[in-house]
XYZ file of C-alpha atoms in Angstrom:
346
model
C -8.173 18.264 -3.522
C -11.160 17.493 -1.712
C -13.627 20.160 -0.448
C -14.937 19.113 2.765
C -15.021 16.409 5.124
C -18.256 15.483 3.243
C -15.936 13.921 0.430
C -14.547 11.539 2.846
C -18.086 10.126 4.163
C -18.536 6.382 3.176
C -14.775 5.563 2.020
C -12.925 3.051 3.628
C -9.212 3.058 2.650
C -6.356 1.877 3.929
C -3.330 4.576 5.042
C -0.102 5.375 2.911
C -1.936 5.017 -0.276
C -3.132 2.491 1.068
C -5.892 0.669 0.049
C -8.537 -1.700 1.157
C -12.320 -1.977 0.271
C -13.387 1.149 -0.737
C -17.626 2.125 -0.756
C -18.622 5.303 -2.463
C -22.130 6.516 -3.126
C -21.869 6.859 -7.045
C -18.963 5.472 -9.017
C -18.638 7.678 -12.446
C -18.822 5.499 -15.440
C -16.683 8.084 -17.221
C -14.371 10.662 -16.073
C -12.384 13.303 -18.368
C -8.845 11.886 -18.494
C -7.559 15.540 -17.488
C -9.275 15.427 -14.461
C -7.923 11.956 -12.687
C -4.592 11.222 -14.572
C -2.353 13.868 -13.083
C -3.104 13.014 -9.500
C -2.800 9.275 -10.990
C 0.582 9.543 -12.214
C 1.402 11.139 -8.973
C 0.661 8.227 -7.241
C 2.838 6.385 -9.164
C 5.757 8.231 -8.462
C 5.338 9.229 -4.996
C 4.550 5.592 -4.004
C 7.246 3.946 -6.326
C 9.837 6.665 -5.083
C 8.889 5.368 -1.205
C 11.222 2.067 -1.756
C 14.533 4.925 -2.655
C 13.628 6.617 0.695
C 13.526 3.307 2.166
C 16.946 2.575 1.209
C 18.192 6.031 1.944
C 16.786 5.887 5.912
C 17.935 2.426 6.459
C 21.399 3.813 6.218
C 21.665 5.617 8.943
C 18.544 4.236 10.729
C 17.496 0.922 11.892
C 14.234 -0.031 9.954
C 12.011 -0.057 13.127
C 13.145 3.134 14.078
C 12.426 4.238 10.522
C 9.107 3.190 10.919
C 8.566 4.450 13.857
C 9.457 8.140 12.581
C 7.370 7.886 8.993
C 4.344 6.521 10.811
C 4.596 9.130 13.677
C 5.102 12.139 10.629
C 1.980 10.458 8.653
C -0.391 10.255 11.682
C 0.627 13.990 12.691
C -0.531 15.230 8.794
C -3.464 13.500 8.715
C -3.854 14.646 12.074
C -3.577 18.503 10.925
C -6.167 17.262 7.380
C -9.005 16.127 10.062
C -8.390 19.328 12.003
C -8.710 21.298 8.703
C -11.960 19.182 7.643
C -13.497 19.056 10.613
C -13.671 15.545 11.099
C -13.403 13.452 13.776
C -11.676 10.300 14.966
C -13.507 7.073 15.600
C -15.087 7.046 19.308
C -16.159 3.378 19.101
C -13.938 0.643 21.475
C -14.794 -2.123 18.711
C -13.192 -0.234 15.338
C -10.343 0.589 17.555
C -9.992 -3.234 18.641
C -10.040 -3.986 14.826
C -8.066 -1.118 14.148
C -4.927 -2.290 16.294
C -4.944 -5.655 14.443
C -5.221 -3.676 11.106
C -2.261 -1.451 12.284
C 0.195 -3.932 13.217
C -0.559 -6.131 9.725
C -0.803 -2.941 7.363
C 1.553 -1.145 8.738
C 3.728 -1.832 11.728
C 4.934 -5.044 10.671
C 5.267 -4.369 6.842
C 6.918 -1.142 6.730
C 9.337 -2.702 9.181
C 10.230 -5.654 7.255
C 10.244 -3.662 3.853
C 13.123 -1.828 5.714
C 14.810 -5.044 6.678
C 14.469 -6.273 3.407
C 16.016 -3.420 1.804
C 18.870 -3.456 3.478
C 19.827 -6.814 1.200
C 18.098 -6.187 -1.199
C 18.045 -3.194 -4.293
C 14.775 -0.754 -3.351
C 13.478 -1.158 -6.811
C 13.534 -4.873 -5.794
C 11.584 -4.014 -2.797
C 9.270 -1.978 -5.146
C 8.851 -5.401 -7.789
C 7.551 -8.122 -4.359
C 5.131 -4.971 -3.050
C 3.257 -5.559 -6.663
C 2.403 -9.863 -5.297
C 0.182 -8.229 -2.427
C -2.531 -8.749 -4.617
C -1.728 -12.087 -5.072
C -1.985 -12.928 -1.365
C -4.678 -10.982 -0.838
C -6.825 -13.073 -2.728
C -6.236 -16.835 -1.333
C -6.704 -15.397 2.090
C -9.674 -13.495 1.152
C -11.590 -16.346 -0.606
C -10.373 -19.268 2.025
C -10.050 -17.276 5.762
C -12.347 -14.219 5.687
C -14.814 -15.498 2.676
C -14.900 -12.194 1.297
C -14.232 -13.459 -2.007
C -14.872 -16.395 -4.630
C -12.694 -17.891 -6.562
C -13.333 -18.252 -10.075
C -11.630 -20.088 -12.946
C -9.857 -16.629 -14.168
C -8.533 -15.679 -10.414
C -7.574 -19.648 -10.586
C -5.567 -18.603 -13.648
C -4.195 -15.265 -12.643
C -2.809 -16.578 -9.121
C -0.888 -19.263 -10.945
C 0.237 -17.181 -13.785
C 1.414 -14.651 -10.765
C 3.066 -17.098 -8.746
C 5.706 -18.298 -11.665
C 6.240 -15.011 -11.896
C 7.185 -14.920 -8.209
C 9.358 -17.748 -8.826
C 10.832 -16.011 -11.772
C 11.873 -12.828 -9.389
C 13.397 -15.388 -7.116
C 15.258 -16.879 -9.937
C 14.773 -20.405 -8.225
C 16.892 -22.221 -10.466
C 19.870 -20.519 -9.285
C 19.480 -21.650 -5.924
C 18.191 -20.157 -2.960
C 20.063 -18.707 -0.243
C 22.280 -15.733 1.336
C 21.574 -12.177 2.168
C 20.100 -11.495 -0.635
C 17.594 -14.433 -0.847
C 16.419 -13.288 2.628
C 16.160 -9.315 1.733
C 13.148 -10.638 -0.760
C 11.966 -13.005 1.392
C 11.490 -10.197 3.831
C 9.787 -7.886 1.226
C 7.631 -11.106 0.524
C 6.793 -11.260 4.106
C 5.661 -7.321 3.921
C 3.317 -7.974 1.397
C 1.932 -11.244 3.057
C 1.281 -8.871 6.032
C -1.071 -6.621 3.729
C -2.509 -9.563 2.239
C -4.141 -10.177 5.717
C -4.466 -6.578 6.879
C -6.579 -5.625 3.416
C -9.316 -8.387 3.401
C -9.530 -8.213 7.268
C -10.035 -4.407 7.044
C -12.594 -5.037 4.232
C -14.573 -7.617 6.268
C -14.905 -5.907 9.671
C -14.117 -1.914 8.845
C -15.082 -1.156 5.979
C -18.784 -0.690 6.148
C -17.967 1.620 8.854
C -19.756 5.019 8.473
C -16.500 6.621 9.414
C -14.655 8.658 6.847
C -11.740 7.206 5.322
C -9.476 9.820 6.388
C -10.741 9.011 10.163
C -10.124 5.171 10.018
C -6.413 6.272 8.412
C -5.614 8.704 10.926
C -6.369 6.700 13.566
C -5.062 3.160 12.678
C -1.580 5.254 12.323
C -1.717 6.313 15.384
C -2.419 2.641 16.726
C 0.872 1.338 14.526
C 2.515 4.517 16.433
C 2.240 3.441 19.612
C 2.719 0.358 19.142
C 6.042 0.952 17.255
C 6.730 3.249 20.437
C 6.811 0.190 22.354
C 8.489 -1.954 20.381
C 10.991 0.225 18.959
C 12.906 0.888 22.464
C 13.065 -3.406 23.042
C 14.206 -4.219 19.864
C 16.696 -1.671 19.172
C 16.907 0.664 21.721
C 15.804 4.074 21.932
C 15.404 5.728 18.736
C 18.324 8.623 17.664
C 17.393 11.991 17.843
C 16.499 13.672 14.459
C 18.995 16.328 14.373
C 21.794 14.070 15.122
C 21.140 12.462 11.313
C 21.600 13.687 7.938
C 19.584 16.004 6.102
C 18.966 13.569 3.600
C 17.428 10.865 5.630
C 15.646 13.558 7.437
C 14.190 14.545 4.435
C 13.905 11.019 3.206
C 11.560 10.071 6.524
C 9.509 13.169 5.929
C 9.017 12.314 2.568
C 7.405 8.999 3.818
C 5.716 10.291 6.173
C 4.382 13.248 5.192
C 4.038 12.903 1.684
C 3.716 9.159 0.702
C 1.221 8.772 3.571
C -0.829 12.236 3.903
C -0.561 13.668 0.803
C -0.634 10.694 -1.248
C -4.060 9.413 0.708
C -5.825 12.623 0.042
C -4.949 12.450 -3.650
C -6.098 8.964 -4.079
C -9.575 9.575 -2.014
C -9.864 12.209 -5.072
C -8.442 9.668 -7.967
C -11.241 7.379 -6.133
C -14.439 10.162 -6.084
C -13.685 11.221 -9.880
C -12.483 7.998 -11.718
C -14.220 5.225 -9.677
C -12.426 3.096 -7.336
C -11.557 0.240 -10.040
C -9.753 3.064 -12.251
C -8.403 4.426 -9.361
C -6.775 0.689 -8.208
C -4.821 0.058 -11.228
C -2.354 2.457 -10.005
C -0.702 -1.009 -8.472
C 0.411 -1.504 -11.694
C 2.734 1.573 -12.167
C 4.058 1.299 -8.240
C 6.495 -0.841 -9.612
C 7.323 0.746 -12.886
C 8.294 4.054 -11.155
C 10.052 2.177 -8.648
C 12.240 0.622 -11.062
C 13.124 3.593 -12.737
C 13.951 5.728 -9.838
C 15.913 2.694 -8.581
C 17.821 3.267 -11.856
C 18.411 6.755 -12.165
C 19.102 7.792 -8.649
C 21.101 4.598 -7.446
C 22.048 3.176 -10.119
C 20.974 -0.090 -9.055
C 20.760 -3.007 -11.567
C 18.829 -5.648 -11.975
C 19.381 -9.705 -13.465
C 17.401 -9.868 -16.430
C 14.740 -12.279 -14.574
C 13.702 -10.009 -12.178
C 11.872 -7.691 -14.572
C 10.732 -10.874 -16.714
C 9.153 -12.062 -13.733
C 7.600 -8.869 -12.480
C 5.745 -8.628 -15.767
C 4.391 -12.296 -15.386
C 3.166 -11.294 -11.393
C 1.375 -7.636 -13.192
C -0.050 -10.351 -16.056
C -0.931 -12.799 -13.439
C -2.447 -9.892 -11.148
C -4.689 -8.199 -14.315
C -6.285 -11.448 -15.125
C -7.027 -11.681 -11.753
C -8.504 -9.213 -11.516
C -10.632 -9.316 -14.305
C -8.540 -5.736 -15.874
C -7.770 -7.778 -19.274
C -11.086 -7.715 -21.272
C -12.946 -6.050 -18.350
C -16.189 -3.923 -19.771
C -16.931 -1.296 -17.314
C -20.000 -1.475 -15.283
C -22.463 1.012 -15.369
C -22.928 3.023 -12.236
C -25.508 2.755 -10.043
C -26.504 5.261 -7.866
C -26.283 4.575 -4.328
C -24.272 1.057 -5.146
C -21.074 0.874 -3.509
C -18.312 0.515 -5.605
C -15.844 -1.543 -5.047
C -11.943 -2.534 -6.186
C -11.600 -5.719 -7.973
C -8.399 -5.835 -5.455
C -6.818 -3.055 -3.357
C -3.591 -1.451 -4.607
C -0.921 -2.073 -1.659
C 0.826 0.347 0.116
C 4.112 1.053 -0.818
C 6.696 0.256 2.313
């Protein structure tokens, strides 16, 4: 874990895992595989597992409520982690203008519709159309905010990713039905990221706040806004002891651990292995989703879907430039940068 506040200084990241630009003083060029890789595979699971807990709160909750109560439970730990590291929320009216936009597209709205999606749709599903964010990310990033280029490989990589989006659907079977709209809904979630991330990275992230500040505070924007919206669109939210312990435990879990814990450990994966290394954890988010899909709900899959998902992880390595990529030398005092942000898990 990290030491002091210090360790936060000069990262920009995006909640829940999250993930957006990222600047850090010095980048290692090479980190001992003991020291990153537990806290690594962690990541996997904890943000793969996030789609199960989904699925297990949408039975008993309705998906903005369930949003409502993970977002409130991950504000309130990284709350208590600021406290503990003396650090401070932002004071400035201008981050929190930006930060209300950033909230509603990387969180409010996402989370929400990853909870509508799932219930149509199999989590590990879910867990497959959170992997395209990158995908989106980059069109918008290179033609609405200019924060990107794009080159002959992204060229490539977006269309090998997008038949494998098509693939998922399983388009020549026809579109339609409840199911058809569950993914369309956990497309939707990661279109919302793939405006939230480049918009974070072209007016937040050269903030001199701490990533743990920016966090913090852009979940409690998505909390009160989802305490506004929450009441109108499906009335006033249960109380918690009236549900189960498992979906009790299933919100905390999202909450608490997916979106505090989980952040801390990947500021950490980010200040040992380097922000690239510690971005390519998008590509296990689905693997462990899958499997705990699997095991714990025994949910199935059509042979496509899994084809396709490993055309979208081809299509988002190349790119990305991770196929045949030589790493960079560090530079001190160069900011370091993700080729693209993992997403954050609904």
């Amino acid at each position: 874990m990290l030491d002091t506040a210090s360790d936060f200084r000069g990262t920009s990241s995006y909640p829940s895992g999250r993930v957006s630009g990222v600047k850090a003083d010095l980048t290692p060029d090479r980190a001992a595989l003991r020291s990153w890789l537990p806290g690594f595979l962690a990541l996997g699971v904890i943000w793969g597992s996030s789609f199960l807990f989904i699925k297990v709160g949408v039975t008993e909750l309705h998906p903005v409520h369930l949003t409502l109560y993970r977002v409130a439970t991950g504000a309130a730990t990284l709350l208590v982690v600021l406290a503990v590291l003396r650090d401070r929320l932002p004071r400035e009216p201008r981050i929190w203008a930006h930060l209300l936009v950033v909230a509603a597209f990387g969180v409010s709205l996402p989370f929400t519709l990853f909870g509508f999606g799932e219930q149509r749709v199999e989590s590990m599903l879910a867990g497959i159309w959170n992997a395209t964010t990158p995908l989106i990310v980059l069109p918008l990033a290179v033609l609405v905010f200019r924060t990107e280029r794009l080159t002959v490989r992204r060229a490539v990589g977006l269309g090998l990713g997008f038949t494998g989006v098509l693939v998922v659907l399983g388009v020549w079977e026809g579109v339609g039905g409840s199911h058809f709209t569950g993914q369309l809904m956990c497309l939707g979630a990661a279109a919302c990221y793939g405006v939230a991330i480049p918009y974070q990275k072209k007016f937040i992230a050269g903030s001199t706040h701490s990533g743990l500040s920016l966090s913090a505070a852009q979940l409690l924007m998505a909390a009160a806004q989802l305490a506004v919206v929450a009441p109108l669109v499906a009335g006033a939210p249960p109380v918690p002891t009236g549900l189960s312990p498992r979906v009790v435990a299933s919100v905390l879990a999202l909450g608490a651990l997916g979106t505090g814990v989980a952040f801390v450990i990947n500021l950490r994966n980010i200040r040992v292995a380097g922000a690239s290394t510690a971005s390519t954890v998008t590509y296990l988010i689905p693997v462990f989703a899958v499997l705990v899909g699997a095991v714990v709900l025994d949910e199935r899959m059509n042979w496509h879907q899994p084809v396709g998902a490993l055309i979208v992880l081809l299509g988002v390595a190349v790119a990305q430039g991770v196929l045949g990529r030589r790493r960079p030398r560090a530079v001190l005092g160069a900011p370091a940068v993700p080729a693209a942000e993992p997403a954050v898990p609904g």
